Structure formats: structure tokens, C-alpha cells
PDB file of C-alpha atoms in Angstrom:
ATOM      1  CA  UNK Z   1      83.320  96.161  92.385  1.00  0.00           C
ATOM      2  CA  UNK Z   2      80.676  93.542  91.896  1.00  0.00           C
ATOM      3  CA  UNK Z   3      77.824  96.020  92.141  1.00  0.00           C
ATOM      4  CA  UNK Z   4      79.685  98.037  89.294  1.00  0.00           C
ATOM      5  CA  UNK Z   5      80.041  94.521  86.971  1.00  0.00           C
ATOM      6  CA  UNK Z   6      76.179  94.219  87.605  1.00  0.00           C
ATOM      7  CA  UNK Z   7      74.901  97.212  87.083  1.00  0.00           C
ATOM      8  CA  UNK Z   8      73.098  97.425  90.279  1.00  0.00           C
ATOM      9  CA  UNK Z   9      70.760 100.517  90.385  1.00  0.00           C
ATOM     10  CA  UNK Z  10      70.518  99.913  94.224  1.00  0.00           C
ATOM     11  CA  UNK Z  11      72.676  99.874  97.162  1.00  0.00           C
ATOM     12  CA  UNK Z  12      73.265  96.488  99.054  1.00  0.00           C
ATOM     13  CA  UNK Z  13      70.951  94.662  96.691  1.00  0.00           C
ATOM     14  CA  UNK Z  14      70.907  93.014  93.330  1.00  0.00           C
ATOM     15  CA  UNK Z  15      67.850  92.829  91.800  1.00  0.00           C
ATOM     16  CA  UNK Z  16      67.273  88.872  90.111  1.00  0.00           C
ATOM     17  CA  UNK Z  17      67.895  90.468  86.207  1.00  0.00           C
ATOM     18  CA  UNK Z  18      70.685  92.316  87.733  1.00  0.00           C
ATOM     19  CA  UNK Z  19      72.555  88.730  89.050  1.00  0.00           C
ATOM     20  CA  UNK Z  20      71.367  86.703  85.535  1.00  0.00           C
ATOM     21  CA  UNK Z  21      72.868  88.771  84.160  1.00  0.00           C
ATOM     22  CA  UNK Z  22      76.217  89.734  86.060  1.00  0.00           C
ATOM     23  CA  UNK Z  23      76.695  86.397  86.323  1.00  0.00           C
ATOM     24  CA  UNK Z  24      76.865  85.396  82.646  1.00  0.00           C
ATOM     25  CA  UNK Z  25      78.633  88.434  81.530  1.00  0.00           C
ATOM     26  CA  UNK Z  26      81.262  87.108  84.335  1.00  0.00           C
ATOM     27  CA  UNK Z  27      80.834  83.462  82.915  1.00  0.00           C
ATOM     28  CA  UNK Z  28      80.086  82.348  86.794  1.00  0.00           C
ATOM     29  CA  UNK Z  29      77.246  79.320  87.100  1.00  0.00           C
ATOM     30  CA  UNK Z  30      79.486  78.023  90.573  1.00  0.00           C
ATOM     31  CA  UNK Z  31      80.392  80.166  93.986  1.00  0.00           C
ATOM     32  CA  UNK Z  32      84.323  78.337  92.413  1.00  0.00           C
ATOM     33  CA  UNK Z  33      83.653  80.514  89.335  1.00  0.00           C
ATOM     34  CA  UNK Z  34      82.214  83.696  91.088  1.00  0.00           C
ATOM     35  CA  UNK Z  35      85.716  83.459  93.558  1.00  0.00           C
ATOM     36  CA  UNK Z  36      88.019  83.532  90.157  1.00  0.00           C
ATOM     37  CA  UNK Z  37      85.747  85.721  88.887  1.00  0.00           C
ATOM     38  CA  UNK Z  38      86.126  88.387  91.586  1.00  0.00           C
ATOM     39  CA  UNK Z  39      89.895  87.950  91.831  1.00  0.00           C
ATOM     40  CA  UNK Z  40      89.698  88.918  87.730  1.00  0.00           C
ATOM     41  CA  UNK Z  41      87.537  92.077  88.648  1.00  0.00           C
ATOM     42  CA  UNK Z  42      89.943  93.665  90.772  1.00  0.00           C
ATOM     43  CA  UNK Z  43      92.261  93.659  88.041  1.00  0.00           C
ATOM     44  CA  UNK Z  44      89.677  94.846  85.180  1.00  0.00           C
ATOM     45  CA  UNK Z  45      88.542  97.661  87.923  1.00  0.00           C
ATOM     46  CA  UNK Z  46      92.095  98.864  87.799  1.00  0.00           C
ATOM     47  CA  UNK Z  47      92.325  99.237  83.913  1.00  0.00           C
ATOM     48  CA  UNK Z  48      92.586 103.326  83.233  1.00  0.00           C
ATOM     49  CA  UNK Z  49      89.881 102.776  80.744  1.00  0.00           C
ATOM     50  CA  UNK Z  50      87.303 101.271  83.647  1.00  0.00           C
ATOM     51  CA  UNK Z  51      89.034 102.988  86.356  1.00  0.00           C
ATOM     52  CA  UNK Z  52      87.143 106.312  86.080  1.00  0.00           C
ATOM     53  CA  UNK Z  53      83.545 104.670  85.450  1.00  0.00           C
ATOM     54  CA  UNK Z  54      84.307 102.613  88.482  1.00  0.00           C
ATOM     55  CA  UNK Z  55      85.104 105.938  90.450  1.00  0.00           C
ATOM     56  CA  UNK Z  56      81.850 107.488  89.156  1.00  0.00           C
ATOM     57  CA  UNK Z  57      79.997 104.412  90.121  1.00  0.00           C
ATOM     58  CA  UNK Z  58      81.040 104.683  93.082  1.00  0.00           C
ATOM     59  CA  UNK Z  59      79.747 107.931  94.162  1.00  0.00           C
ATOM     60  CA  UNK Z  60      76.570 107.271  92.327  1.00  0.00           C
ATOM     61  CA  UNK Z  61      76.184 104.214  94.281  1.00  0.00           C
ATOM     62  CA  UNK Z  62      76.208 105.783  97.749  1.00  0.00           C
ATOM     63  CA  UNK Z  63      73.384 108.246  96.707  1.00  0.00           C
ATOM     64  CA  UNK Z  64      70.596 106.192  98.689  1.00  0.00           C
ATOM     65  CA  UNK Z  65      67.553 108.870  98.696  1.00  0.00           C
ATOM     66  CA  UNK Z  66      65.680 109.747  95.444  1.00  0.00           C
ATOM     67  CA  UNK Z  67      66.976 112.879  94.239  1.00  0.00           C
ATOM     68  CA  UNK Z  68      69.848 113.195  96.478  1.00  0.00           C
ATOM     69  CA  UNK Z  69      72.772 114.806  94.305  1.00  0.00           C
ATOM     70  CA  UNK Z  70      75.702 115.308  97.179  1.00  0.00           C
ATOM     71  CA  UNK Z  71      77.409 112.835 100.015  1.00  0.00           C
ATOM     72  CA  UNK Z  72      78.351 113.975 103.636  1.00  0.00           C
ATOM     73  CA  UNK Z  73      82.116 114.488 104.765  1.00  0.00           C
ATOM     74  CA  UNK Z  74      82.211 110.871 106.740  1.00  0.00           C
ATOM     75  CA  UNK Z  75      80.978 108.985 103.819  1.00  0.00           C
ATOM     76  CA  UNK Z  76      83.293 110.843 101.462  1.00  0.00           C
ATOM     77  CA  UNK Z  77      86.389 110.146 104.123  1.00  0.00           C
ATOM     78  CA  UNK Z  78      85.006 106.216 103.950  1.00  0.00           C
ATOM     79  CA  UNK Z  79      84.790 105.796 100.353  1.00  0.00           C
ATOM     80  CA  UNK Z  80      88.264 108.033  99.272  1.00  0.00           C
ATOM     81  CA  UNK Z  81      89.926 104.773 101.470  1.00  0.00           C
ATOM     82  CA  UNK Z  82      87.496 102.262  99.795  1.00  0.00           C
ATOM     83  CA  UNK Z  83      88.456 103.340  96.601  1.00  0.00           C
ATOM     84  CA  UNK Z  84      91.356 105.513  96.125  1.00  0.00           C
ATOM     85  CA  UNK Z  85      93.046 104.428  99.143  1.00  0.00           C
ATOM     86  CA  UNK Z  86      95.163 101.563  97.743  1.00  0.00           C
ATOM     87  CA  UNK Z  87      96.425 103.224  94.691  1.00  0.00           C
ATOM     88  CA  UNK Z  88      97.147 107.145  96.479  1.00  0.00           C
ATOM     89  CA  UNK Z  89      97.730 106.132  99.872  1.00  0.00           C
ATOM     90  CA  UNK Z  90      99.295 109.331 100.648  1.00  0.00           C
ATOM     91  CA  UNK Z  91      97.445 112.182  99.025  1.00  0.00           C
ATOM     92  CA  UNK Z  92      93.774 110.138 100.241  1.00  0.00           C
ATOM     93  CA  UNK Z  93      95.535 110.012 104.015  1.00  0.00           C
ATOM     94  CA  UNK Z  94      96.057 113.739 103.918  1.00  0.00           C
ATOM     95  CA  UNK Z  95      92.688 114.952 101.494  1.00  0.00           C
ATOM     96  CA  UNK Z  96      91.110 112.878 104.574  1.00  0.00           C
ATOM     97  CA  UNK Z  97      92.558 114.417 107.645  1.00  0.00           C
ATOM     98  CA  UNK Z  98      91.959 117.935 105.581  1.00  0.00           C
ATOM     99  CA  UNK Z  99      88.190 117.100 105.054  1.00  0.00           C
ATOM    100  CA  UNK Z 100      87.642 115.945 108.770  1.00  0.00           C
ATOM    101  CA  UNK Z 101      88.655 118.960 110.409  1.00  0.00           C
ATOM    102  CA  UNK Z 102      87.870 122.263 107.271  1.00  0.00           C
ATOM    103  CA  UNK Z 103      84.334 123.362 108.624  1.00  0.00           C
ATOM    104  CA  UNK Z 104      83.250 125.126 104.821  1.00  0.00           C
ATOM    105  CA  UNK Z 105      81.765 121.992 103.236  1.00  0.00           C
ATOM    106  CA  UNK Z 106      79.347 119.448 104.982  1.00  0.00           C
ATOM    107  CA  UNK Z 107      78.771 117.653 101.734  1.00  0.00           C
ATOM    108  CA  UNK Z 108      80.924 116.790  98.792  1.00  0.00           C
ATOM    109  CA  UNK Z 109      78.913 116.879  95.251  1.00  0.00           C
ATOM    110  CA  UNK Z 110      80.252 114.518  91.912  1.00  0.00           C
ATOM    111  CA  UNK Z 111      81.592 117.384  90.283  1.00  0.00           C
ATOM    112  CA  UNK Z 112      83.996 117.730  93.212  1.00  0.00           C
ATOM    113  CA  UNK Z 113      84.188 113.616  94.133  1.00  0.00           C
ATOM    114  CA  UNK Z 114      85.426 113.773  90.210  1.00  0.00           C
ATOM    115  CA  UNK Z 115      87.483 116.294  90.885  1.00  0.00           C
ATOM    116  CA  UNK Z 116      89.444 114.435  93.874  1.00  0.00           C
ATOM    117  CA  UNK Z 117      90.771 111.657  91.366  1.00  0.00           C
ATOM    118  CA  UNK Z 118      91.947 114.162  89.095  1.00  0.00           C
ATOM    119  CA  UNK Z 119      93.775 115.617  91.944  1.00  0.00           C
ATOM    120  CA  UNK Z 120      95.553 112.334  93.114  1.00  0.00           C
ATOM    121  CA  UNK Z 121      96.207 111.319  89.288  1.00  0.00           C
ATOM    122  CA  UNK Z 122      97.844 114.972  88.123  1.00  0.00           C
ATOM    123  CA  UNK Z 123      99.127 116.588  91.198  1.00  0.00           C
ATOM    124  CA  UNK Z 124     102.741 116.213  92.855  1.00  0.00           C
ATOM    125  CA  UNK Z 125     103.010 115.093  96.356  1.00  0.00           C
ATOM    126  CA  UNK Z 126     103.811 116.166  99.046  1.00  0.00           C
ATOM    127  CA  UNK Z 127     105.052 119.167  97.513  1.00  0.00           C
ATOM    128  CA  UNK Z 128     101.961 119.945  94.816  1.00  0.00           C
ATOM    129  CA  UNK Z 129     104.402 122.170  92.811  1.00  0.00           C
ATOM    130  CA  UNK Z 130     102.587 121.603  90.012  1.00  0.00           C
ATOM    131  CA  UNK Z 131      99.119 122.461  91.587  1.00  0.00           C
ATOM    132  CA  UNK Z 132      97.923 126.077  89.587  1.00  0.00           C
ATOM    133  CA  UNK Z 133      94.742 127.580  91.806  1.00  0.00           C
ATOM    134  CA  UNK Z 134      93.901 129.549  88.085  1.00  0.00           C
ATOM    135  CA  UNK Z 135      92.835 126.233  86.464  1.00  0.00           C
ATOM    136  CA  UNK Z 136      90.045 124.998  86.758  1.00  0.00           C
ATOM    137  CA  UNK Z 137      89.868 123.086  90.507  1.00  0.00           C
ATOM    138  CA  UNK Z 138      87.189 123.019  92.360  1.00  0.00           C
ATOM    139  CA  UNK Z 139      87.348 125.495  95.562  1.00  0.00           C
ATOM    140  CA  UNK Z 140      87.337 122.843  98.228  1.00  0.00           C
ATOM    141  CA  UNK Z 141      90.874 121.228  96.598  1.00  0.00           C
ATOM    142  CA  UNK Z 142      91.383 125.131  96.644  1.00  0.00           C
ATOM    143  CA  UNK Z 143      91.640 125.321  99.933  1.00  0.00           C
ATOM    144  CA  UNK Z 144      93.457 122.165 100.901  1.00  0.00           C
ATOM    145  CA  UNK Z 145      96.162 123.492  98.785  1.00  0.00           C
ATOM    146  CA  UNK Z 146      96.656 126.115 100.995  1.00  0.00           C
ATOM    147  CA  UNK Z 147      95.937 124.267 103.729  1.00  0.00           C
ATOM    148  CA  UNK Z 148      98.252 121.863 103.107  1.00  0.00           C
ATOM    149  CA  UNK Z 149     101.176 124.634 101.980  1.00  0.00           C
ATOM    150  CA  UNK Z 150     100.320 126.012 105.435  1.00  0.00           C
ATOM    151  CA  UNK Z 151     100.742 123.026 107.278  1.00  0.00           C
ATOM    152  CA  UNK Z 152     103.733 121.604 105.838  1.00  0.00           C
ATOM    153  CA  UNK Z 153     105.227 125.087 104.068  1.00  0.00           C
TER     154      UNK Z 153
END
């Protein structure tokens, strides 16, 4: 969440504009201040309006190599708990078990990472009655679907 505040460009480090910065948009000159200040992101992170640019963020955050556009299955299984986990304990437990043991997809792309919210935010559970394979879902959430109606049907 603080990486997201500051803008950082870089995984596990904050470049010295990136921290002037952060810090006085956060109004934080004391480790006191930066504490509060933490406590109050949590709680501007789970606004709807900076909700979805945090989830973006996110994924974009975890791209490490130059030109790398996609993130493998473990990493995706680690960050759906980091970050989707608290709010859609459920649906992330299960979308997690699912992506640990399909063998179709090795990496998961932004479109689909996107894709996975939308999922947890629209979609009934456990039952996904309201799930419709014609729209417009990606084919991985596809196939948990059926997966899933398999499983539990």
C-alpha cells in the first residue's frame, strides 16, 4: 500500500524523489506520523474509487523484468491473498486451489488479473448463478466455472 501512495516505479525500493515526496503528500516528517499515516492508508486503499488502481498497481508492481507483461501461477496465488484475500475470503480460497492444480495456464496476464476482481465483485458464491460464460470473461474464469460446478454441482 505504501509503494502505491509513492508511486514507486520499482519493486522493494523507493527511489529518494519517490519518499520526498510520499512523505509530504502523507504529511509524515516522524516514524509517529508515518505509523498514523499507514493505519489511514489501509482505509483510503479500501475506497471503491482507489480500490481498483490499487489492484492494478498491484500487478504492475510484481512485473520485475523489463518488458515482462504476465505473472506465474505461485505469484498470482500469493498476491490474490495479499490483496483480495481479506475482502473475498471465499471466492480467492477457491480461485486459488483452482489455479494450483488446472495445468492450461502457467502465467496469468492483467487483462485476466483485472478480470479476477471483477469476478469476486459481480459473481454469486458458492453457487455463481449469476455467472453467464457468453459475456465477456476471460477463458481461464471460464473454466473454473465449470470446474467449480463440477466439483461442488
Amino acid at each position: 500500500m505504501l509503494a502505491w501512495k509513492l508511486k514507486a516505479g520499482k519493486q522493494g525500493y523507493f527511489t529518494q524523489d519517490e519518499w520526498r515526496t510520499g512523505m509530504k503528500a502523507l504529511g509524515v516528517d516522524s516514524l509517529s506520523k508515518l505509523k498514523k499515516a499507514l493505519c489511514e492508508l489501509e482505509i483510503e486503499v479500501g475506497k471503491p474509487t482507489n480500490y481498483e488502481d490499487f489492484y492494478t498497481y498491484a500487478f504492475r508492481y510484481c512485473l520485475t523484468e523489463e518488458k515482462q507483461k504476465s505473472l506465474d501461477i505461485d505469484s498470482i496465488c500469493e498476491l490474490l491473498n495479499l490483496v483480495l484475500g481479506a475482502q473475498f475470503r471465499p471466492k480467492v480460497d477457491v480461485l486459488v486451489e483452482y489455479l494450483k492444480v488446472q495445468s492450461d495456464y502457467k502465467v496469468i496476464n492483467l487483462d485476466q488479473w483485472i478480470n479476477f476482481l471483477r469476478f469476486c465483485q459481480e459473481i454469486s458464491f458458492p453457487d455463481l448463478g449469476n455467472y453467464d460464460s457468453a459475456l465477456a470473461w476471460p477463458l481461464i474464469l471460464d473454466n473454473f466455472v465449470e470446474w467449480m460446478r463440477q466439483k461442488h454441482g
